[in-house]
Amino acid sequence: MKINWLRNLVLVAAFQCIFLQTTFAQLSLNEDDVQFIRDLCAANSLYGEAPGSIGYQKWNYFTGRLEKLIVSNYDLENIPETIENLTALHYLDLSYNKITFLPVNFYKLTNLDTLILNNNAVKSLDDEITAFSGLQFLSLSGNRLTALPKKFVYLNSLSYLDLSANGLQRLPADTLFCIPGFGSDIKFFNRLGKLKYLNLAGNIIKEIKEEDLDGLPLTELYLDNNRSLYKLPNSTGSLSRLETLSLTYDSLLSLPGTLGGLKKLNLLNLEKNYLKTLPEGLFSLKTSLKTLILADNNFEVLPGGITSLKGLKSLNVSKNALKTLPINMWQMDSLESFNASVNKISSLPDDIGLMPQLKMLDLSSNSLSLLPSAFGSFPSIESVFLYGNSLTSIPGSIGNLHTLKEIYLNDNPLETLPETFGQIGTQLRVIALQNCELTRLPQNYGNLKGIVVQNLENNKLVELPESFCNLPEIRVLSLKNNKLARLPENFGKMRLVNITLSYNELTDLPESFSGLDSLANLTLDNNKFTSMPLVLTKLKNPVATINISDNFLKTIPDTMKSLKVVNLEVTNNYLYCEDDGMQNPDEIPLFLLHPNPFPVAVTGLFHQHCQTPNDMIKKGAYALYEPYPNPFNPSTTLHFSIPKEGYVEIGLYDVTGRKVEDILKGLMTKGYHKLSWGRKYLPSGTYFVMMRCGSFTQAQKIMILK
């Protein structure tokens, strides 16, 4: 008997340990063999081959007791003949391999109750599959089946059948699959009298007939992603036990009125179809239906009958063309989750806050410009999504939402928040306010002591209230792209881990910054720092990253050697002497260039590379500095300075001296200037950037990479 196929496979075995232990003497195993089998029993797993000392005959006896075998994701192309010896198998998982067919001796595993063959390349099944008469769980998902054998019906112990992601064009109830000897009226699936779960998603089924599923005791039916399925039968047959029906990503234009006959239906998922209306019969499921998903259809109006579904807990009507909602929509007492995002809703009724159980409300990406004052009346609300609307203000009643845990107001033209915002309470954990027009925050903002993540990017904040520093739980804070010139004095009292302050107008940091003992990442690029903030040297613990690039640093003082940082980025700054004269980058303290153990990124200090620190930078001179990065793809930054106002021309030339294009032409003020430039259409190679201003001319070589 060959057992080489077991080598290096991970086999999960459920052994009858007591039986094995009582038969050790009969097998005449030596002491090592006995310990080996005991270890297998204890670990419930087997790795590789059995010890050679056991011998083939004894190994044959041993494998005959194997009850559970998992050979998943092993690139197995063929099932070995020796599998017929595993006659005690109840559970076999061969998923995620490359198996194309099942050999004849495979059907000798007559004790199987679970067979998992999903994600292989099986093209067909033989009638011998009837040998698995005790099979209860069968997964054939992700194969290449186009039909099932006639005798598949004899697997009448099946309770779970997954045929998803194959190539089935019709259900096996077609006359081609009729049971021999019973005539054309006795169909296929309806003989599987114990089947409760049936998954036919991801096939190419075009039609379902009334009799196809008749007689099945199904509780779950999945027909998703059959793109040619455009209608359902007028009769639901005898699917009276059905609790879950999923028909997503089909091409349904309408639904039969008989859906109301599914009296136990709990979940109906109709996402991504072409529905415009719902049948009246559906509204007879007043108490049974708990979840209704109508997302991504063609609804312009929701039928008023939807409010009669008194047992509904979750309703999703997102990604439609709704402009309004039913009048009694907000009186659905049982609703806990309502998603109407990505529609065209422009207004809300005054009775919006009457839903006593509502926990999640998503009205994002609509056309709302105003919220009614009753918006603050939801007694149980926990999550609110209002991003992507046209809101310019929030009603003061929002301070009454004392159960709120997260609110997303980002991407609205909000200019202010009501002073009552700080009254929401300490249970609020996440506030998204990025991409608004906020110029200030409420003075009592610090009362929201539960905030963990705060995103205030891309606003117009000129200052933060002092109470902002009273947020003890906040760990992540982004204030990128605002107009902050200073931070509150007590900013360092927070327990921040990640701070982003890029693109503001900061010139210094408060002394309390030294108290940020948990700080891991600090981003200060594109501000107005003219010197390194010395308070950073007082941080007690090492920081992973500090980025102070693209500022106006004039010097890097020796005191920075005490800075505890793993990665310091100070690139693209303007190092020069405040007094007349020159500064040599070679005089930058060596620890900043090659620290030990902390690496520091200082390349491109006004684009004078620290690896060759011999170039002088003279204050008040004409200069075209080396572009950075260089080489580059797709863009680089050009830097130049002029001592007085003048007409500047910058052009791009190829290696033959031919002018390729004008980069800049115009009257420029005195001082330092930088601009981003790049052209995707230019071929890779060497070019020259040439600057002219009066009698001054200078060129820099650049290299474009593709």
GROMACS .gro file of N, CA and C in nm, residues 268-384:
model
  351
  268LEU      N    1  -3.464   3.910   0.370
  268LEU     CA    2  -3.481   3.917   0.225
  268LEU      C    3  -3.380   4.017   0.171
  269ASN      N    4  -3.285   3.967   0.092
  269ASN     CA    5  -3.179   4.051   0.037
  269ASN      C    6  -3.196   4.061  -0.114
  270LEU      N    7  -3.226   4.182  -0.162
  270LEU     CA    8  -3.251   4.207  -0.304
  270LEU      C    9  -3.154   4.310  -0.360
  271GLU      N   10  -3.039   4.322  -0.298
  271GLU     CA   11  -2.942   4.422  -0.341
  271GLU      C   12  -2.897   4.401  -0.485
  272LYS      N   13  -2.873   4.511  -0.554
  272LYS     CA   14  -2.815   4.511  -0.689
  272LYS      C   15  -2.903   4.436  -0.789
  273ASN      N   16  -3.026   4.486  -0.806
  273ASN     CA   17  -3.115   4.440  -0.912
  273ASN      C   18  -3.167   4.563  -0.985
  274TYR      N   19  -3.282   4.549  -1.051
  274TYR     CA   20  -3.339   4.661  -1.126
  274TYR      C   21  -3.482   4.689  -1.081
  275LEU      N   22  -3.508   4.670  -0.955
  275LEU     CA   23  -3.643   4.684  -0.901
  275LEU      C   24  -3.682   4.831  -0.885
  276LYS      N   25  -3.810   4.858  -0.916
  276LYS     CA   26  -3.866   4.992  -0.898
  276LYS      C   27  -3.982   4.992  -0.798
  277THR      N   28  -4.043   4.874  -0.781
  277THR     CA   29  -4.158   4.863  -0.691
  277THR      C   30  -4.147   4.734  -0.611
  278LEU      N   31  -4.233   4.722  -0.511
  278LEU     CA   32  -4.245   4.600  -0.431
  278LEU      C   33  -4.388   4.551  -0.439
  279PRO      N   34  -4.408   4.420  -0.442
  279PRO     CA   35  -4.546   4.368  -0.447
  279PRO      C   36  -4.617   4.389  -0.313
  280GLU      N   37  -4.746   4.413  -0.320
  280GLU     CA   38  -4.824   4.435  -0.198
  280GLU      C   39  -4.818   4.314  -0.105
  281GLY      N   40  -4.807   4.194  -0.166
  281GLY     CA   41  -4.804   4.073  -0.085
  281GLY      C   42  -4.690   4.070   0.014
  282LEU      N   43  -4.581   4.138  -0.020
  282LEU     CA   44  -4.465   4.139   0.069
  282LEU      C   45  -4.498   4.204   0.203
  283PHE      N   46  -4.591   4.299   0.201
  283PHE     CA   47  -4.621   4.373   0.323
  283PHE      C   48  -4.709   4.294   0.420
  284SER      N   49  -4.748   4.174   0.378
  284SER     CA   50  -4.823   4.089   0.471
  284SER      C   51  -4.731   4.021   0.572
  285LEU      N   52  -4.599   4.030   0.546
  285LEU     CA   53  -4.501   3.971   0.639
  285LEU      C   54  -4.476   4.071   0.752
  286LYS      N   55  -4.580   4.107   0.822
  286LYS     CA   56  -4.575   4.218   0.916
  286LYS      C   57  -4.481   4.194   1.033
  287THR      N   58  -4.478   4.074   1.082
  287THR     CA   59  -4.398   4.049   1.203
  287THR      C   60  -4.279   3.958   1.179
  288SER      N   61  -4.281   3.877   1.074
  288SER     CA   62  -4.172   3.780   1.055
  288SER      C   63  -4.048   3.845   0.995
  289LEU      N   64  -4.065   3.935   0.897
  289LEU     CA   65  -3.950   3.992   0.827
  289LEU      C   66  -3.874   4.088   0.918
  290LYS      N   67  -3.746   4.057   0.940
  290LYS     CA   68  -3.662   4.137   1.029
  290LYS      C   69  -3.561   4.222   0.952
  291THR      N   70  -3.515   4.171   0.837
  291THR     CA   71  -3.413   4.242   0.760
  291THR      C   72  -3.455   4.249   0.614
  292LEU      N   73  -3.459   4.370   0.559
  292LEU     CA   74  -3.495   4.392   0.419
  292LEU      C   75  -3.387   4.479   0.355
  293ILE      N   76  -3.322   4.425   0.252
  293ILE     CA   77  -3.213   4.497   0.184
  293ILE      C   78  -3.255   4.524   0.041
  294LEU      N   79  -3.271   4.652   0.008
  294LEU     CA   80  -3.313   4.695  -0.126
  294LEU      C   81  -3.207   4.784  -0.190
  295ALA      N   82  -3.086   4.778  -0.141
  295ALA     CA   83  -2.979   4.866  -0.188
  295ALA      C   84  -2.949   4.845  -0.335
  296ASP      N   85  -2.910   4.955  -0.400
  296ASP     CA   86  -2.861   4.951  -0.539
  296ASP      C   87  -2.965   4.895  -0.635
  297ASN      N   88  -3.085   4.952  -0.632
  297ASN     CA   89  -3.190   4.921  -0.728
  297ASN      C   90  -3.231   5.051  -0.797
  298ASN      N   91  -3.352   5.056  -0.849
  298ASN     CA   92  -3.398   5.174  -0.923
  298ASN      C   93  -3.518   5.241  -0.857
  299PHE      N   94  -3.528   5.232  -0.726
  299PHE     CA   95  -3.641   5.292  -0.656
  299PHE      C   96  -3.631   5.445  -0.658
  300GLU      N   97  -3.738   5.509  -0.701
  300GLU     CA   98  -3.751   5.654  -0.689
  300GLU      C   99  -3.841   5.691  -0.573
  301VAL      N  100  -3.932   5.599  -0.541
  301VAL     CA  101  -4.023   5.617  -0.428
  301VAL      C  102  -4.038   5.484  -0.357
  302LEU      N  103  -4.034   5.485  -0.226
  302LEU     CA  104  -4.062   5.364  -0.150
  302LEU      C  105  -4.212   5.353  -0.127
  303PRO      N  106  -4.271   5.236  -0.150
  303PRO     CA  107  -4.415   5.222  -0.126
  303PRO      C  108  -4.448   5.243   0.022
  304GLY      N  109  -4.560   5.310   0.046
  304GLY     CA  110  -4.599   5.338   0.184
  304GLY      C  111  -4.622   5.214   0.266
  305GLY      N  112  -4.654   5.102   0.198
  305GLY     CA  113  -4.681   4.978   0.270
  305GLY      C  114  -4.563   4.926   0.347
  306ILE      N  115  -4.445   4.977   0.318
  306ILE     CA  116  -4.325   4.929   0.388
  306ILE      C  117  -4.332   4.960   0.537
  307THR      N  118  -4.408   5.062   0.572
  307THR     CA  119  -4.420   5.099   0.714
  307THR      C  120  -4.509   5.002   0.791
  308SER      N  121  -4.577   4.912   0.719
  308SER     CA  122  -4.661   4.812   0.787
  308SER      C  123  -4.579   4.694   0.837
  309LEU      N  124  -4.451   4.688   0.800
  309LEU     CA  125  -4.364   4.579   0.844
  309LEU      C  126  -4.319   4.608   0.988
  310LYS      N  127  -4.407   4.582   1.080
  310LYS     CA  128  -4.386   4.621   1.219
  310LYS      C  129  -4.273   4.546   1.288
  311GLY      N  130  -4.235   4.431   1.234
  311GLY     CA  131  -4.127   4.355   1.296
  311GLY      C  132  -3.990   4.387   1.240
  312LEU      N  133  -3.983   4.476   1.139
  312LEU     CA  134  -3.857   4.505   1.070
  312LEU      C  135  -3.757   4.573   1.165
  313LYS      N  136  -3.635   4.517   1.168
  313LYS     CA  137  -3.529   4.573   1.251
  313LYS      C  138  -3.420   4.641   1.169
  314SER      N  139  -3.401   4.597   1.044
  314SER     CA  140  -3.296   4.654   0.960
  314SER      C  141  -3.350   4.678   0.820
  315LEU      N  142  -3.336   4.801   0.771
  315LEU     CA  143  -3.382   4.839   0.638
  315LEU      C  144  -3.271   4.913   0.566
  316ASN      N  145  -3.233   4.863   0.448
  316ASN     CA  146  -3.127   4.925   0.368
  316ASN      C  147  -3.183   4.961   0.231
  317VAL      N  148  -3.194   5.091   0.203
  317VAL     CA  149  -3.243   5.139   0.073
  317VAL      C  150  -3.138   5.228   0.008
  318SER      N  151  -3.012   5.207   0.040
  318SER     CA  152  -2.904   5.290  -0.013
  318SER      C  153  -2.888   5.270  -0.164
  319LYS      N  154  -2.823   5.366  -0.228
  319LYS     CA  155  -2.789   5.360  -0.370
  319LYS      C  156  -2.911   5.340  -0.458
  320ASN      N  157  -3.013   5.421  -0.434
  320ASN     CA  158  -3.129   5.428  -0.522
  320ASN      C  159  -3.142   5.572  -0.571
  321ALA      N  160  -3.262   5.612  -0.608
  321ALA     CA  161  -3.284   5.749  -0.656
  321ALA      C  162  -3.394   5.816  -0.573
  322LEU      N  163  -3.398   5.785  -0.445
  322LEU     CA  164  -3.502   5.837  -0.357
  322LEU      C  165  -3.483   5.986  -0.330
  323LYS      N  166  -3.592   6.061  -0.344
  323LYS     CA  167  -3.589   6.203  -0.310
  323LYS      C  168  -3.659   6.230  -0.178
  324THR      N  169  -3.755   6.144  -0.146
  324THR     CA  170  -3.827   6.156  -0.019
  324THR      C  171  -3.844   6.017   0.041
  325LEU      N  172  -3.893   6.012   0.162
  325LEU     CA  173  -3.921   5.887   0.231
  325LEU      C  174  -4.069   5.886   0.270
  326PRO      N  175  -4.128   5.767   0.288
  326PRO     CA  176  -4.270   5.759   0.324
  326PRO      C  177  -4.302   5.842   0.448
  327ILE      N  178  -4.423   5.897   0.451
  327ILE     CA  179  -4.465   5.988   0.558
  327ILE      C  180  -4.449   5.924   0.696
  328ASN      N  181  -4.488   5.798   0.708
  328ASN     CA  182  -4.485   5.731   0.838
  328ASN      C  183  -4.355   5.655   0.863
  329MET      N  184  -4.256   5.685   0.782
  329MET     CA  185  -4.129   5.612   0.790
  329MET      C  186  -4.071   5.614   0.931
  330TRP      N  187  -4.080   5.726   0.999
  330TRP     CA  188  -4.012   5.744   1.127
  330TRP      C  189  -4.095   5.692   1.244
  331GLN      N  190  -4.206   5.623   1.212
  331GLN     CA  191  -4.289   5.565   1.317
  331GLN      C  192  -4.277   5.413   1.322
  332MET      N  193  -4.173   5.360   1.258
  332MET     CA  194  -4.148   5.216   1.260
  332MET      C  195  -4.076   5.183   1.392
  333ASP      N  196  -4.153   5.143   1.489
  333ASP     CA  197  -4.105   5.132   1.627
  333ASP      C  198  -3.995   5.029   1.647
  334SER      N  199  -3.990   4.925   1.561
  334SER     CA  200  -3.893   4.817   1.583
  334SER      C  201  -3.761   4.839   1.511
  335LEU      N  202  -3.754   4.937   1.421
  335LEU     CA  203  -3.636   4.956   1.337
  335LEU      C  204  -3.515   4.995   1.422
  336GLU      N  205  -3.405   4.919   1.403
  336GLU     CA  206  -3.281   4.945   1.476
  336GLU      C  207  -3.172   5.000   1.384
  337SER      N  208  -3.181   4.969   1.254
  337SER     CA  209  -3.080   5.013   1.159
  337SER      C  210  -3.148   5.059   1.031
  338PHE      N  211  -3.118   5.183   0.990
  338PHE     CA  212  -3.178   5.238   0.867
  338PHE      C  213  -3.069   5.302   0.784
  339ASN      N  214  -3.051   5.251   0.661
  339ASN     CA  215  -2.948   5.301   0.570
  339ASN      C  216  -3.016   5.354   0.444
  340ALA      N  217  -3.012   5.485   0.426
  340ALA     CA  218  -3.067   5.549   0.306
  340ALA      C  219  -2.959   5.633   0.239
  341SER      N  220  -2.834   5.590   0.251
  341SER     CA  221  -2.723   5.665   0.193
  341SER      C  222  -2.725   5.659   0.041
  342VAL      N  223  -2.653   5.754  -0.020
  342VAL     CA  224  -2.637   5.761  -0.165
  342VAL      C  225  -2.773   5.764  -0.235
  343ASN      N  226  -2.855   5.860  -0.199
  343ASN     CA  227  -2.980   5.887  -0.267
  343ASN      C  228  -2.984   6.036  -0.300
  344LYS      N  229  -3.104   6.090  -0.315
  344LYS     CA  230  -3.119   6.232  -0.348
  344LYS      C  231  -3.210   6.302  -0.247
  345ILE      N  232  -3.211   6.253  -0.126
  345ILE     CA  233  -3.299   6.306  -0.022
  345ILE      C  234  -3.252   6.447   0.017
  346SER      N  235  -3.344   6.543   0.011
  346SER     CA  236  -3.307   6.682   0.038
  346SER      C  237  -3.366   6.736   0.167
  347SER      N  238  -3.463   6.665   0.225
  347SER     CA  239  -3.523   6.714   0.349
  347SER      C  240  -3.572   6.597   0.432
  348LEU      N  241  -3.590   6.624   0.561
  348LEU     CA  242  -3.639   6.524   0.656
  348LEU      C  243  -3.759   6.580   0.730
  349PRO      N  244  -3.855   6.496   0.767
  349PRO     CA  245  -3.974   6.544   0.838
  349PRO      C  246  -3.943   6.579   0.984
  350ASP      N  247  -4.033   6.653   1.046
  350ASP     CA  248  -4.014   6.694   1.184
  350ASP      C  249  -4.027   6.580   1.284
  351ASP      N  250  -4.093   6.471   1.240
  351ASP     CA  251  -4.113   6.358   1.333
  351ASP      C  252  -4.002   6.254   1.322
  352ILE      N  253  -3.887   6.295   1.273
  352ILE     CA  254  -3.778   6.201   1.246
  352ILE      C  255  -3.730   6.130   1.372
  353GLY      N  256  -3.745   6.189   1.487
  353GLY     CA  257  -3.686   6.130   1.608
  353GLY      C  258  -3.776   6.035   1.683
  354LEU      N  259  -3.881   5.981   1.617
  354LEU     CA  260  -3.979   5.901   1.689
  354LEU      C  261  -3.944   5.752   1.695
  355MET      N  262  -3.833   5.711   1.636
  355MET     CA  263  -3.796   5.570   1.635
  355MET      C  264  -3.728   5.534   1.768
  356PRO      N  265  -3.795   5.466   1.857
  356PRO     CA  266  -3.739   5.442   1.991
  356PRO      C  267  -3.624   5.343   1.993
  357GLN      N  268  -3.617   5.252   1.893
  357GLN     CA  269  -3.514   5.147   1.895
  357GLN      C  270  -3.396   5.177   1.802
  358LEU      N  271  -3.403   5.284   1.723
  358LEU     CA  272  -3.303   5.308   1.620
  358LEU      C  273  -3.165   5.329   1.681
  359LYS      N  274  -3.068   5.248   1.634
  359LYS     CA  275  -2.930   5.258   1.682
  359LYS      C  276  -2.836   5.310   1.573
  360MET      N  277  -2.866   5.281   1.446
  360MET     CA  278  -2.779   5.324   1.336
  360MET      C  279  -2.861   5.395   1.230
  361LEU      N  280  -2.819   5.516   1.195
  361LEU     CA  281  -2.885   5.595   1.092
  361LEU      C  282  -2.780   5.643   0.993
  362ASP      N  283  -2.795   5.603   0.867
  362ASP     CA  284  -2.701   5.643   0.763
  362ASP      C  285  -2.775   5.721   0.655
  363LEU      N  286  -2.752   5.851   0.651
  363LEU     CA  287  -2.809   5.940   0.549
  363LEU      C  288  -2.698   6.008   0.471
  364SER      N  289  -2.583   5.945   0.466
  364SER     CA  290  -2.467   6.003   0.399
  364SER      C  291  -2.489   6.011   0.248
  365SER      N  292  -2.416   6.102   0.185
  365SER     CA  293  -2.418   6.119   0.040
  365SER      C  294  -2.559   6.140  -0.013
  366ASN      N  295  -2.629   6.235   0.046
  366ASN     CA  296  -2.758   6.280  -0.005
  366ASN      C  297  -2.748   6.429  -0.037
  367SER      N  298  -2.861   6.499  -0.033
  367SER     CA  299  -2.863   6.642  -0.067
  367SER      C  300  -2.918   6.725   0.049
  368LEU      N  301  -2.896   6.679   0.170
  368LEU     CA  302  -2.948   6.748   0.287
  368LEU      C  303  -2.871   6.878   0.313
  369SER      N  304  -2.945   6.986   0.331
  369SER     CA  305  -2.883   7.114   0.368
  369SER      C  306  -2.923   7.157   0.508
  370LEU      N  307  -3.024   7.089   0.563
  370LEU     CA  308  -3.075   7.126   0.694
  370LEU      C  309  -3.127   7.003   0.766
  371LEU      N  310  -3.106   6.998   0.897
  371LEU     CA  311  -3.162   6.892   0.980
  371LEU      C  312  -3.270   6.952   1.069
  372PRO      N  313  -3.384   6.882   1.085
  372PRO     CA  314  -3.489   6.935   1.173
  372PRO      C  315  -3.444   6.930   1.318
  373SER      N  316  -3.503   7.015   1.399
  373SER     CA  317  -3.464   7.021   1.541
  373SER      C  318  -3.492   6.890   1.612
  374ALA      N  319  -3.590   6.812   1.559
  374ALA     CA  320  -3.623   6.683   1.621
  374ALA      C  321  -3.514   6.579   1.600
  375PHE      N  322  -3.410   6.615   1.526
  375PHE     CA  323  -3.302   6.519   1.501
  375PHE      C  324  -3.237   6.476   1.633
  376GLY      N  325  -3.247   6.557   1.733
  376GLY     CA  326  -3.186   6.523   1.861
  376GLY      C  327  -3.277   6.444   1.953
  377SER      N  328  -3.383   6.383   1.897
  377SER     CA  329  -3.481   6.313   1.981
  377SER      C  330  -3.466   6.161   1.981
  378PHE      N  331  -3.370   6.107   1.907
  378PHE     CA  332  -3.352   5.962   1.904
  378PHE      C  333  -3.305   5.915   2.041
  379PRO      N  334  -3.381   5.832   2.110
  379PRO     CA  335  -3.343   5.794   2.247
  379PRO      C  336  -3.236   5.687   2.256
  380SER      N  337  -3.215   5.611   2.145
  380SER     CA  338  -3.123   5.496   2.152
  380SER      C  339  -3.011   5.502   2.049
  381ILE      N  340  -3.001   5.610   1.975
  381ILE     CA  341  -2.908   5.617   1.862
  381ILE      C  342  -2.763   5.604   1.908
  382GLU      N  343  -2.684   5.526   1.832
  382GLU     CA  344  -2.542   5.506   1.864
  382GLU      C  345  -2.450   5.550   1.750
  383SER      N  346  -2.497   5.536   1.625
  383SER     CA  347  -2.412   5.569   1.510
  383SER      C  348  -2.491   5.654   1.412
  384VAL      N  349  -2.433   5.768   1.372
  384VAL     CA  350  -2.496   5.858   1.276
  384VAL      C  351  -2.396   5.889   1.165
   0.00000   0.00000   0.00000
